[in-house]
mmCIF file of C-alpha atoms in Angstrom:
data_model
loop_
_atom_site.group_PDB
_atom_site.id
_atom_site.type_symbol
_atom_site.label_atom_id
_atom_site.label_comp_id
_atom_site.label_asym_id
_atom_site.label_seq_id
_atom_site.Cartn_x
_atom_site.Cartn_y
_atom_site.Cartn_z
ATOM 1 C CA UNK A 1407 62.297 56.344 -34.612
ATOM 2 C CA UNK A 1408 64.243 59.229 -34.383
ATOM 3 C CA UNK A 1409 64.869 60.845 -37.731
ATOM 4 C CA UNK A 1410 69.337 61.883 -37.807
ATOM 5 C CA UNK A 1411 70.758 64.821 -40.325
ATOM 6 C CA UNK A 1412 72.054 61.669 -43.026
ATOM 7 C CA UNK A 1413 68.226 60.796 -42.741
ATOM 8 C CA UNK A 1414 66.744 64.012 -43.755
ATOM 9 C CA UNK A 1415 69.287 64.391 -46.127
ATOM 10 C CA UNK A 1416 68.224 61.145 -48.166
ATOM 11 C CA UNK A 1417 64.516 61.992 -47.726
ATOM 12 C CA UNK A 1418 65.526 65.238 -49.880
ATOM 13 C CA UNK A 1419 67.570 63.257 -52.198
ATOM 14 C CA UNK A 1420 65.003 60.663 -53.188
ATOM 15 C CA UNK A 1421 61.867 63.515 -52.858
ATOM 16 C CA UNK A 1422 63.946 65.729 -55.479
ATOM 17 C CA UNK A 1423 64.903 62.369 -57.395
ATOM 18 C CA UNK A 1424 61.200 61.805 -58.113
ATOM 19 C CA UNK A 1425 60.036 65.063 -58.566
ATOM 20 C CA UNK A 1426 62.709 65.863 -61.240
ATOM 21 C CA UNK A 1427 61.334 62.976 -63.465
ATOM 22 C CA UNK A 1428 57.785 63.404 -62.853
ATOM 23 C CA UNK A 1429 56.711 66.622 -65.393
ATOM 24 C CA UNK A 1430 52.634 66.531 -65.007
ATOM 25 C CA UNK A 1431 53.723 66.396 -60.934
ATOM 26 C CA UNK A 1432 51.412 63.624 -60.312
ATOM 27 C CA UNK A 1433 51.809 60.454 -58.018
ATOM 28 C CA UNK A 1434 55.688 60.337 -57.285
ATOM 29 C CA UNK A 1435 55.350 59.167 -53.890
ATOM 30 C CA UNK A 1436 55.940 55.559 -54.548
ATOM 31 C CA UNK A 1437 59.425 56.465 -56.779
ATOM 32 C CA UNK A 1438 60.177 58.520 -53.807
ATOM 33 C CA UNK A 1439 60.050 55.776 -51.532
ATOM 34 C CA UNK A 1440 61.676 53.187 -53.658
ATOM 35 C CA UNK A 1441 64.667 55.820 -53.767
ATOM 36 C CA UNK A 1442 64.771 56.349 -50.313
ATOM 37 C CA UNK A 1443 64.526 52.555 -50.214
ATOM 38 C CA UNK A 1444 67.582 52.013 -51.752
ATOM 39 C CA UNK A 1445 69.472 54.985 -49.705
ATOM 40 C CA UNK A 1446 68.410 53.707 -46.581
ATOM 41 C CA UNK A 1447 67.294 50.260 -46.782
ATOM 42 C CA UNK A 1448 67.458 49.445 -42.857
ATOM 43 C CA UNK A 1449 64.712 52.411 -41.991
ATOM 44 C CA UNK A 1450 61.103 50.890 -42.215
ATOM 45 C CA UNK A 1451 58.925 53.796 -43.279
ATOM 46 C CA UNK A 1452 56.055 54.068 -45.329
ATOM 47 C CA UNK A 1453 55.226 56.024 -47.951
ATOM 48 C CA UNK A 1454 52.662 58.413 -45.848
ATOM 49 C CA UNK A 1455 55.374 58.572 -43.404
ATOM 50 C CA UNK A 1456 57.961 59.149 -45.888
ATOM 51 C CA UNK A 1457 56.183 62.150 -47.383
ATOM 52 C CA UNK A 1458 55.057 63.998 -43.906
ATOM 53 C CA UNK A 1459 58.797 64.236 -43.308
ATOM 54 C CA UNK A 1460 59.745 65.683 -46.395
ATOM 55 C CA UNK A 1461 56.434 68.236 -45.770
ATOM 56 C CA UNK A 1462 58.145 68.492 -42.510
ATOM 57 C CA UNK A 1463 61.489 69.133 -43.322
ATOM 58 C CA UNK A 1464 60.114 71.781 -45.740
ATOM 59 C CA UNK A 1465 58.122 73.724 -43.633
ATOM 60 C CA UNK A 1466 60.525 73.547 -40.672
ATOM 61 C CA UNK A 1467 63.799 75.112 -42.384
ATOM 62 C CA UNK A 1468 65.968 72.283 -41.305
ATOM 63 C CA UNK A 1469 68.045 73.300 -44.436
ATOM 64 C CA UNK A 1470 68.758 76.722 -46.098
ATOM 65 C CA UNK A 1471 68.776 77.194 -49.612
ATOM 66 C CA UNK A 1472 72.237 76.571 -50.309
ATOM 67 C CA UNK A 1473 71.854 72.961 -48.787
ATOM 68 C CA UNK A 1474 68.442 72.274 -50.549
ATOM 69 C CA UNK A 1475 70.429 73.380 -54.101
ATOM 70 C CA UNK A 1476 73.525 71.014 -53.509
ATOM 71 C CA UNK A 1477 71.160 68.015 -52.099
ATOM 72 C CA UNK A 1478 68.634 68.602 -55.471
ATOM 73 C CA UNK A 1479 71.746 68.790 -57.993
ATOM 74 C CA UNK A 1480 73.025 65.416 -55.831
ATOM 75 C CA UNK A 1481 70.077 63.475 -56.365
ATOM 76 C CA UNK A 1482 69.575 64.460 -60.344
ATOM 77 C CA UNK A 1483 73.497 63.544 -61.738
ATOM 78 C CA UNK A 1484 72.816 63.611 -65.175
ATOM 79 C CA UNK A 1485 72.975 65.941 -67.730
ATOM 80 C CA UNK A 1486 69.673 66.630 -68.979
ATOM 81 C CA UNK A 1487 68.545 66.837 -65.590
ATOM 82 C CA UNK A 1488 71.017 68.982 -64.357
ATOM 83 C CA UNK A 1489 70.340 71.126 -67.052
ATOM 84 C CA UNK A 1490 66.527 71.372 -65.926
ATOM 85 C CA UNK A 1491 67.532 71.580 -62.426
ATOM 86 C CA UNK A 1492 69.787 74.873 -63.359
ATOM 87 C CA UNK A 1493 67.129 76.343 -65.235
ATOM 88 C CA UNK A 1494 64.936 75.459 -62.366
ATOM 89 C CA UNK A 1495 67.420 76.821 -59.420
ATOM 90 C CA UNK A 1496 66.551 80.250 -59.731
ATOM 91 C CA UNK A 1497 62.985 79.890 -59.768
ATOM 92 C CA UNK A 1498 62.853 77.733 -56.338
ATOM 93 C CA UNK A 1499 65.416 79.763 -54.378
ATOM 94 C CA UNK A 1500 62.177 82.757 -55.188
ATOM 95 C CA UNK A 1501 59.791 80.294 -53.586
ATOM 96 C CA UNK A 1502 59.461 79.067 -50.662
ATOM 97 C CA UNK A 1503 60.083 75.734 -50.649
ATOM 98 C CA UNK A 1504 57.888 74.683 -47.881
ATOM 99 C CA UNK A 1505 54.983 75.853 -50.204
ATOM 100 C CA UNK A 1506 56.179 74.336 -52.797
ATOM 101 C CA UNK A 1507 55.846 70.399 -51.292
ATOM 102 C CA UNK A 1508 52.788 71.703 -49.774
ATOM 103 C CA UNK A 1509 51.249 72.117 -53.730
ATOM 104 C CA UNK A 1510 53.078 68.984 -55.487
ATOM 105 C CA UNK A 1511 51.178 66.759 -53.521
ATOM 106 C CA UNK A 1512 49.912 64.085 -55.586
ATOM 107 C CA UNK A 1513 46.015 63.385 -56.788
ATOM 108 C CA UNK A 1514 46.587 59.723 -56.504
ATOM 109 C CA UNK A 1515 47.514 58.769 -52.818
ATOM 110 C CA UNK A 1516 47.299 54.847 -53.103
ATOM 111 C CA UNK A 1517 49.103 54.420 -55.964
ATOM 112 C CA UNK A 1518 52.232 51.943 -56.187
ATOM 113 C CA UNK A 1519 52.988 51.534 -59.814
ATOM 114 C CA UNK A 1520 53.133 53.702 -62.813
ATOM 115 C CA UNK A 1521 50.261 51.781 -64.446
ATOM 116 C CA UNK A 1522 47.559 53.093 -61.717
ATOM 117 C CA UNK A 1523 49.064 56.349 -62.493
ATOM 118 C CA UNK A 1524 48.448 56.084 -65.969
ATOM 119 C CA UNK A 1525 45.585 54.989 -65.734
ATOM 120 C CA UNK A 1526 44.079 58.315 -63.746
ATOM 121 C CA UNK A 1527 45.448 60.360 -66.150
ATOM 122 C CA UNK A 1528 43.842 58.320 -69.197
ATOM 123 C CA UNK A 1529 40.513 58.512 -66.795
ATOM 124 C CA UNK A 1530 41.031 62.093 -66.618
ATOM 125 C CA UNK A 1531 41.872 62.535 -70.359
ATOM 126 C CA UNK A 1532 38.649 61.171 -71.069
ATOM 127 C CA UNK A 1533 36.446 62.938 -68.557
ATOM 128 C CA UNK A 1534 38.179 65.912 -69.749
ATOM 129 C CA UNK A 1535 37.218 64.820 -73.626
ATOM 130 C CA UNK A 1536 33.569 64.171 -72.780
ATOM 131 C CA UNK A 1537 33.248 67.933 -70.738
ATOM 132 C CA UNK A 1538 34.412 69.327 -73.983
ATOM 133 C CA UNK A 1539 32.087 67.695 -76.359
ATOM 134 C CA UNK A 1540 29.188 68.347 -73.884
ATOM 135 C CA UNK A 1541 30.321 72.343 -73.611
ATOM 136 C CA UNK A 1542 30.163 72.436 -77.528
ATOM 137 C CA UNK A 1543 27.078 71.569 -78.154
ATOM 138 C CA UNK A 1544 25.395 73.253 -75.359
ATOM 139 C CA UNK A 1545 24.290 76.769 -75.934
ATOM 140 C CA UNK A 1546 25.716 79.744 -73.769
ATOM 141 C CA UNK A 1547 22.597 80.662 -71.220
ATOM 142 C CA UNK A 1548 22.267 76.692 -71.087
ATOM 143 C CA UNK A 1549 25.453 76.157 -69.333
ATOM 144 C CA UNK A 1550 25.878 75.281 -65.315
ATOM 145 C CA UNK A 1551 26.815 77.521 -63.083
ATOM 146 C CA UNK A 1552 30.384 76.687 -62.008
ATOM 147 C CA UNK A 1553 30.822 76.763 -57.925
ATOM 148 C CA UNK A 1554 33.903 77.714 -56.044
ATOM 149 C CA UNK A 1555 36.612 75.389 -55.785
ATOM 150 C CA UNK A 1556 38.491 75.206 -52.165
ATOM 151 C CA UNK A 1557 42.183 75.553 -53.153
ATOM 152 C CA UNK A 1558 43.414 71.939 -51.621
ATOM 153 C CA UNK A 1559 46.606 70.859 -52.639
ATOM 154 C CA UNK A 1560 44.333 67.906 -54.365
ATOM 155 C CA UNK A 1561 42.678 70.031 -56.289
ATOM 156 C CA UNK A 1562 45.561 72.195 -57.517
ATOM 157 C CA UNK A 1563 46.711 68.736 -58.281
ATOM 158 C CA UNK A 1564 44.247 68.187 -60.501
ATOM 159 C CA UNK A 1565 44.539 71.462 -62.603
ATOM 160 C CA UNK A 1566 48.409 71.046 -62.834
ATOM 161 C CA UNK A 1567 47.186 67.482 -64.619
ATOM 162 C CA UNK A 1568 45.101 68.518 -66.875
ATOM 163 C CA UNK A 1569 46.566 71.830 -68.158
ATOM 164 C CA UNK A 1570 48.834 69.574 -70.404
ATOM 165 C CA UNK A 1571 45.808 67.655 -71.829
ATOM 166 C CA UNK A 1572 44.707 71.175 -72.802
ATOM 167 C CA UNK A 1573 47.740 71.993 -75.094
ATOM 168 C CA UNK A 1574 46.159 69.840 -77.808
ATOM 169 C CA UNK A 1575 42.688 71.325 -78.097
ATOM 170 C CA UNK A 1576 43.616 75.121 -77.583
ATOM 171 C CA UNK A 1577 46.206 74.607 -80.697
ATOM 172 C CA UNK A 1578 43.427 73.317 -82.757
ATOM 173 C CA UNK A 1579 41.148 76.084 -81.386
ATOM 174 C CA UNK A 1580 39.731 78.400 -84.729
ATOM 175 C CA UNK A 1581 38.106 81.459 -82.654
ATOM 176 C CA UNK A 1582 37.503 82.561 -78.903
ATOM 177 C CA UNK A 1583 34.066 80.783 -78.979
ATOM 178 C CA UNK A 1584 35.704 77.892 -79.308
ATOM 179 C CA UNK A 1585 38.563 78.332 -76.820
ATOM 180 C CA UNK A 1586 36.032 79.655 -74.464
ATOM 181 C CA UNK A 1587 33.607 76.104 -75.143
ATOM 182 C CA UNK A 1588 37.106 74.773 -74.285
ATOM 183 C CA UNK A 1589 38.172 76.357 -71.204
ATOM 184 C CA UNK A 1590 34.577 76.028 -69.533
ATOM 185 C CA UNK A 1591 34.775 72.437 -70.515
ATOM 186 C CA UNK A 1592 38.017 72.244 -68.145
ATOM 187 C CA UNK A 1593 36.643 74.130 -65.799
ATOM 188 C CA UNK A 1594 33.638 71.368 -65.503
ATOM 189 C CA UNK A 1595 35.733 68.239 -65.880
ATOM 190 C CA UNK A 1596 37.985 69.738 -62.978
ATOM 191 C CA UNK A 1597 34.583 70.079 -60.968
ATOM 192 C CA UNK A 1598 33.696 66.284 -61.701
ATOM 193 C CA UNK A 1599 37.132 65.267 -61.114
ATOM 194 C CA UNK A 1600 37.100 66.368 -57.356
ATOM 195 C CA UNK A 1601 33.320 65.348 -56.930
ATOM 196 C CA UNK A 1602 31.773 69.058 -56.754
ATOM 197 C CA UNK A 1603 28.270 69.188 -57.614
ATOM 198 C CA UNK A 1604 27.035 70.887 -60.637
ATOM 199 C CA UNK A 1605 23.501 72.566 -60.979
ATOM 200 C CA UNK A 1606 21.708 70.459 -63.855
ATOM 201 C CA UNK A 1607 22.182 72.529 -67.340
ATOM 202 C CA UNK A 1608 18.902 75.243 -68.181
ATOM 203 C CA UNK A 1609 17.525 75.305 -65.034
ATOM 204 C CA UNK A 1610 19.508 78.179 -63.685
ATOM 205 C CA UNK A 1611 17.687 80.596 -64.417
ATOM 206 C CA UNK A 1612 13.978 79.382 -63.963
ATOM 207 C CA UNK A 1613 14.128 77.887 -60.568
ATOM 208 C CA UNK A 1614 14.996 81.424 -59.514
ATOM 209 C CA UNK A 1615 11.316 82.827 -60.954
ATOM 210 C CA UNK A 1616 9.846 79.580 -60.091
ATOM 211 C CA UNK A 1617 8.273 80.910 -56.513
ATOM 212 C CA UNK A 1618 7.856 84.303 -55.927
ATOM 213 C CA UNK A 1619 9.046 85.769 -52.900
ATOM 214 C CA UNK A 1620 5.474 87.116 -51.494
ATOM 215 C CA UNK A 1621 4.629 82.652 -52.005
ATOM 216 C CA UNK A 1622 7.382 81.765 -50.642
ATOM 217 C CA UNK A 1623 7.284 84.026 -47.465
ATOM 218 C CA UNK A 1624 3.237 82.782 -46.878
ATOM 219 C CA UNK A 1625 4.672 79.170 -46.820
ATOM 220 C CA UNK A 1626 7.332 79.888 -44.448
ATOM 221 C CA UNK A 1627 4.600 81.061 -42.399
ATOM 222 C CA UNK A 1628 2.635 77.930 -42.742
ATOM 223 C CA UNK A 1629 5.219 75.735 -41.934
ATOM 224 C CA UNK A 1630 6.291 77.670 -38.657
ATOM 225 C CA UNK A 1631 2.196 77.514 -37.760
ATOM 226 C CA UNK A 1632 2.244 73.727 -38.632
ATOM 227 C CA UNK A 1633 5.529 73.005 -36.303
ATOM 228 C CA UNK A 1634 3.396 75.619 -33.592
ATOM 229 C CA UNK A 1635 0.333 73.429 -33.728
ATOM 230 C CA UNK A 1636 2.090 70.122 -33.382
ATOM 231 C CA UNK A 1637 4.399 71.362 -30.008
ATOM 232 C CA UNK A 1638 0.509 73.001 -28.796
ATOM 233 C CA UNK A 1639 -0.860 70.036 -29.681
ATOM 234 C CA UNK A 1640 2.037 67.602 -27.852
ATOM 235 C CA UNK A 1641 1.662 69.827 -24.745
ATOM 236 C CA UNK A 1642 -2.233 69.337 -24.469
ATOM 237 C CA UNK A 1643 -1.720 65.951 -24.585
ATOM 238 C CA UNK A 1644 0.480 65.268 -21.549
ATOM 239 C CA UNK A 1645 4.074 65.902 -22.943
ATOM 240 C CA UNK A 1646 6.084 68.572 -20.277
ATOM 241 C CA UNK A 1647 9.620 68.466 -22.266
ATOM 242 C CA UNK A 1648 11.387 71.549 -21.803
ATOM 243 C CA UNK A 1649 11.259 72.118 -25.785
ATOM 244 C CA UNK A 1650 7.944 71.784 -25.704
ATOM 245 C CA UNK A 1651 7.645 73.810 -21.923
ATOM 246 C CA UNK A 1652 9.673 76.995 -24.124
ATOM 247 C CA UNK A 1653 7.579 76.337 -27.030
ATOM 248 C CA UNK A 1654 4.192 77.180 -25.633
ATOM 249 C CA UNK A 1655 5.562 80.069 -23.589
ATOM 250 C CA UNK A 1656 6.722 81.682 -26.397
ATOM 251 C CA UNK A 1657 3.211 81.215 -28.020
ATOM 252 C CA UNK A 1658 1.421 82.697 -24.918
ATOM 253 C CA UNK A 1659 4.134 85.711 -24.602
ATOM 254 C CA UNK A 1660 2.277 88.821 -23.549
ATOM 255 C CA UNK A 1661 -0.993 87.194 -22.575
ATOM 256 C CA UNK A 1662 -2.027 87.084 -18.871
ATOM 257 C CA UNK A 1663 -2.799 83.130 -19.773
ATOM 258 C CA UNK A 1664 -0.318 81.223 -17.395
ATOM 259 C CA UNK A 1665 0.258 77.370 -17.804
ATOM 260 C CA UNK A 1666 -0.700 76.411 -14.665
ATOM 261 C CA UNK A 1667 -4.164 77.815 -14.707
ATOM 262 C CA UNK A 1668 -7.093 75.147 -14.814
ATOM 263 C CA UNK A 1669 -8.743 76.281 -18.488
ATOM 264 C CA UNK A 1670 -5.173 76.193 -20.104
ATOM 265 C CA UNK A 1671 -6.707 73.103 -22.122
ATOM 266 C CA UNK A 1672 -9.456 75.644 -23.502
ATOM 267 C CA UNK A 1673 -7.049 78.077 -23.973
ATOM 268 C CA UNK A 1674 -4.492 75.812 -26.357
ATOM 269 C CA UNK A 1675 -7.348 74.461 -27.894
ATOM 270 C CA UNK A 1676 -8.485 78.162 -29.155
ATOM 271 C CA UNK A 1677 -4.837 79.255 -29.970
ATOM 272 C CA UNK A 1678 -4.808 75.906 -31.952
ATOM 273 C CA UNK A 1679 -7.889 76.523 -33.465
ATOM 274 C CA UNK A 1680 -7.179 80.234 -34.385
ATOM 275 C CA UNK A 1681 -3.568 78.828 -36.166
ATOM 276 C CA UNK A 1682 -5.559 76.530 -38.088
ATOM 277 C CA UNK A 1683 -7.806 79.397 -39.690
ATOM 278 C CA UNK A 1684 -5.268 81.392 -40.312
ATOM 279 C CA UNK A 1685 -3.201 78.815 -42.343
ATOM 280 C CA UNK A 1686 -6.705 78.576 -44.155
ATOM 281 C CA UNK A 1687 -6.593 82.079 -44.989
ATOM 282 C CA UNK A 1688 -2.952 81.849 -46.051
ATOM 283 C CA UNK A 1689 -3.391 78.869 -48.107
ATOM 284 C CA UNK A 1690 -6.689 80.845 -50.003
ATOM 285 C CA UNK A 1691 -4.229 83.448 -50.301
ATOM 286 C CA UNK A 1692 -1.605 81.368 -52.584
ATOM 287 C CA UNK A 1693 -4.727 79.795 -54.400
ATOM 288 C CA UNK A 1694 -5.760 82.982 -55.639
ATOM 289 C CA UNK A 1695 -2.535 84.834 -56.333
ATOM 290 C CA UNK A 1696 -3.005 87.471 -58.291
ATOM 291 C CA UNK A 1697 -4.783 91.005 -57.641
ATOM 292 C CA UNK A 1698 -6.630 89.594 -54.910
ATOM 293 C CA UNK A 1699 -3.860 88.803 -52.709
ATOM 294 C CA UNK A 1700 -4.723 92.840 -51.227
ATOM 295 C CA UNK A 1701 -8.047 91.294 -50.438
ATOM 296 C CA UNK A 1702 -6.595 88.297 -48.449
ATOM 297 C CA UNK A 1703 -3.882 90.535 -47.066
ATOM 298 C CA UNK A 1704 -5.969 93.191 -45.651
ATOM 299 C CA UNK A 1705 -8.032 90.544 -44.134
ATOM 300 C CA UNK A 1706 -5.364 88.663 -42.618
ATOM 301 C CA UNK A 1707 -3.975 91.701 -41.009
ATOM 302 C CA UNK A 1708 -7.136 92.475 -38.867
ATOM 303 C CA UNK A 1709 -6.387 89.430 -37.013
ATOM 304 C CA UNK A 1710 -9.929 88.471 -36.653
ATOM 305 C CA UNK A 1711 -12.372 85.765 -37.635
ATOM 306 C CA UNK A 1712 -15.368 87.817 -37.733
ATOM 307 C CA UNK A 1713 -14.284 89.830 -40.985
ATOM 308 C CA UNK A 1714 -14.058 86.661 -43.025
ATOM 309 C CA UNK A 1715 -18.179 86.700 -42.340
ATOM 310 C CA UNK A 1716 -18.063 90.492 -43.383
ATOM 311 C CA UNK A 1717 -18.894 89.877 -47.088
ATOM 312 C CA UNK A 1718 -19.266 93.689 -47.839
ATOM 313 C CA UNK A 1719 -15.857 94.566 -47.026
ATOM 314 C CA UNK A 1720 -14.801 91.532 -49.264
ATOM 315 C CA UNK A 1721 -16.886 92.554 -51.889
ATOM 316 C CA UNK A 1722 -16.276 96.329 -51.572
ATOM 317 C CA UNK A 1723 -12.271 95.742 -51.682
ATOM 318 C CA UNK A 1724 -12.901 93.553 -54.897
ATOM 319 C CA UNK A 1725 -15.206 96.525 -56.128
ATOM 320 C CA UNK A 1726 -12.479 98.966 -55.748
ATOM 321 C CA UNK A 1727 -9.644 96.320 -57.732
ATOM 322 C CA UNK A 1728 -12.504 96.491 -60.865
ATOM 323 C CA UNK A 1729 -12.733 99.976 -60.946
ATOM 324 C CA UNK A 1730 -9.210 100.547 -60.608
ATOM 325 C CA UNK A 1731 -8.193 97.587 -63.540
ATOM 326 C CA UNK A 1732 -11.203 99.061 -65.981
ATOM 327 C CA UNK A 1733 -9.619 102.416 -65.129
ATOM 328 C CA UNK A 1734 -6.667 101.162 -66.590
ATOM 329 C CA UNK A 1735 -7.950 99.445 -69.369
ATOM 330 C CA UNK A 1736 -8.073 95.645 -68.753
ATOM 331 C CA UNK A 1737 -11.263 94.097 -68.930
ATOM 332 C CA UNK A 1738 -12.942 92.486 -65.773
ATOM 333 C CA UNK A 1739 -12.533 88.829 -64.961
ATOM 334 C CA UNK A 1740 -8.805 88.506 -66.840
ATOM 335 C CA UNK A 1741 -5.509 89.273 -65.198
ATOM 336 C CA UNK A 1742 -3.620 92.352 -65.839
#
């Protein structure tokens, strides 16, 4: 179907018929295309279709300004409206009006009567009530941390709904604690509105200090020597992949061991065996924690078995940690 000038012209009419009598700017696209409906009643179109023309027709420039003003004041004839519409000439002709039916898209897309429609907002009202209440009685360090909102023309949707709802409770607000409990409460009914996930409430701050970094470093190390055993593993028993092929290369880099020599099976089974004991060491090195993790680290750095066996140098290094904590003035066997 090719779309004539008369056409576009009665997609404006009815677009700027429904917009002038919805105020929250929420689900007009059914009024829109009952309007158009009755302008053109021999075009099949649907309401999709309907409003990516008018987004079309927007963007594109088909019509200056001047035609834009004389097809909104056409399409609102009375009064009242054509009062609002003056008062709200001036603003649009500053706008772009392509940007302006980008944002006044509606929140609702399947909606065909005005009883879905209020219906969303009374779901809305009520989510928006029971952020509120929550946000009141929650103290200040207990409260989620808000993530960032894309700027869809859904979501701007939904905070062009709700900022009327909002009229209510900041008039009834006493101080800026409470207009604050109410703004954050917005701010988290928006955020369950559009389905954005919210960290659970006092648990901010200690899943951060949770693991320390040195722990969490070791068991990134573990895991990589777990995943390194299994591919060495695999390849001893027969699997050639080329994941697997790259995977034992890079664990033989700068070796003179070659795959295709005839002891390579003695030679994964020590590299296997030599990951193993060092994950051992690692995981004695979260166990203890503490002071003793210079013990464990200095040992781990030499790289070799035989100084686990070395029990002087193990219990010279703990020597020197005594002396150095009595020094300071904390008694032996308790943490500093």
């Amino acid at each position: 179907m090719r779309w004539t000038k008369s056409m576009n012209e009665n997609a404006l009419r009815a677009y700027y018929r429904a917009r002038g009598e919805e105020t929250a700017g929420i689900a007009y696209r059914s009024r829109m295309h009952c309007f158009f409906a009755e302008l053109e009643p021999s075009i099949p179109v649907t309401e999709q279709n309907l409003a990516d023309r008018v987004r079309y027709i927007m963007r594109s420039k088909i019509f200056d300004d001047a035609e834009l003003e004389r097809l909104r004041r056409e399409a609102i004839p009375s009064s009242n409206e054509s009062a609002i519409a003056g008062d709200a000439a001036p603003h649009s002709t500053d706008q772009h009006p392509h940007v302006e039916a980008a944002m006044d898209l509606p929140v609702v897309v399947d909606s065909n009567d005005d009883e879905i429609v209020s219906h969303e907002l009374e779901q809305m009202r009520s989510i928006l009530e029971e952020a509120i209440l929550e946000t009141r009685s929650t103290p200040l360090k207990n409260r989620p941390r808000l993530p960032r909102i894309p700027l869809s023309k859904r979501n701007r949707a939904v905070v062009r709904a709700l900022k009327p709802m909002l009229v209510t409770y900041l008039e009834a607000s006493r101080d800026l604690c409470e207009t604050d409990s109410i703004l954050f409460g917005a701010a988290v009914a928006v955020c369950r509105i559009i389905g954005a996930k919210l960290p659970m409430a006092g648990r901010a701050t200690t899943q951060s200090s949770a693991i320390p970094a040195w722990r969490k470093r070791i068991e990134d190390r573990i895991a990589k020597a777990r995943a390194l055993i299994g591919r060495l593993t695999s390849f001893r028993s027969g699997n050639n992949r080329p994941r697997i092929m790259r995977t034992v290369m890079m664990a033989f880099a700068g070796t003179n061991i070659s795959l295709s020599q005839p002891d390579i099976t003695q030679k994964l089974t020590e590299r296997i065996d030599d990951l193993k004991q060092k994950i051992a060491a690692w995981g004695k090195r979260i166990r203890q924690g503490g002071s003793t993790r210079i013990v464990s680290s200095r040992v781990i750095r030499r790289g070799s078995i035989n100084h686990w066996s070395d029990q002087r140098y193990v219990e010279r290094a703990k020597d020197r940690i005594r002396l150095t904590l009595s020094h300071s003035g904390v008694a032996c066997g308790q943490s500093p």
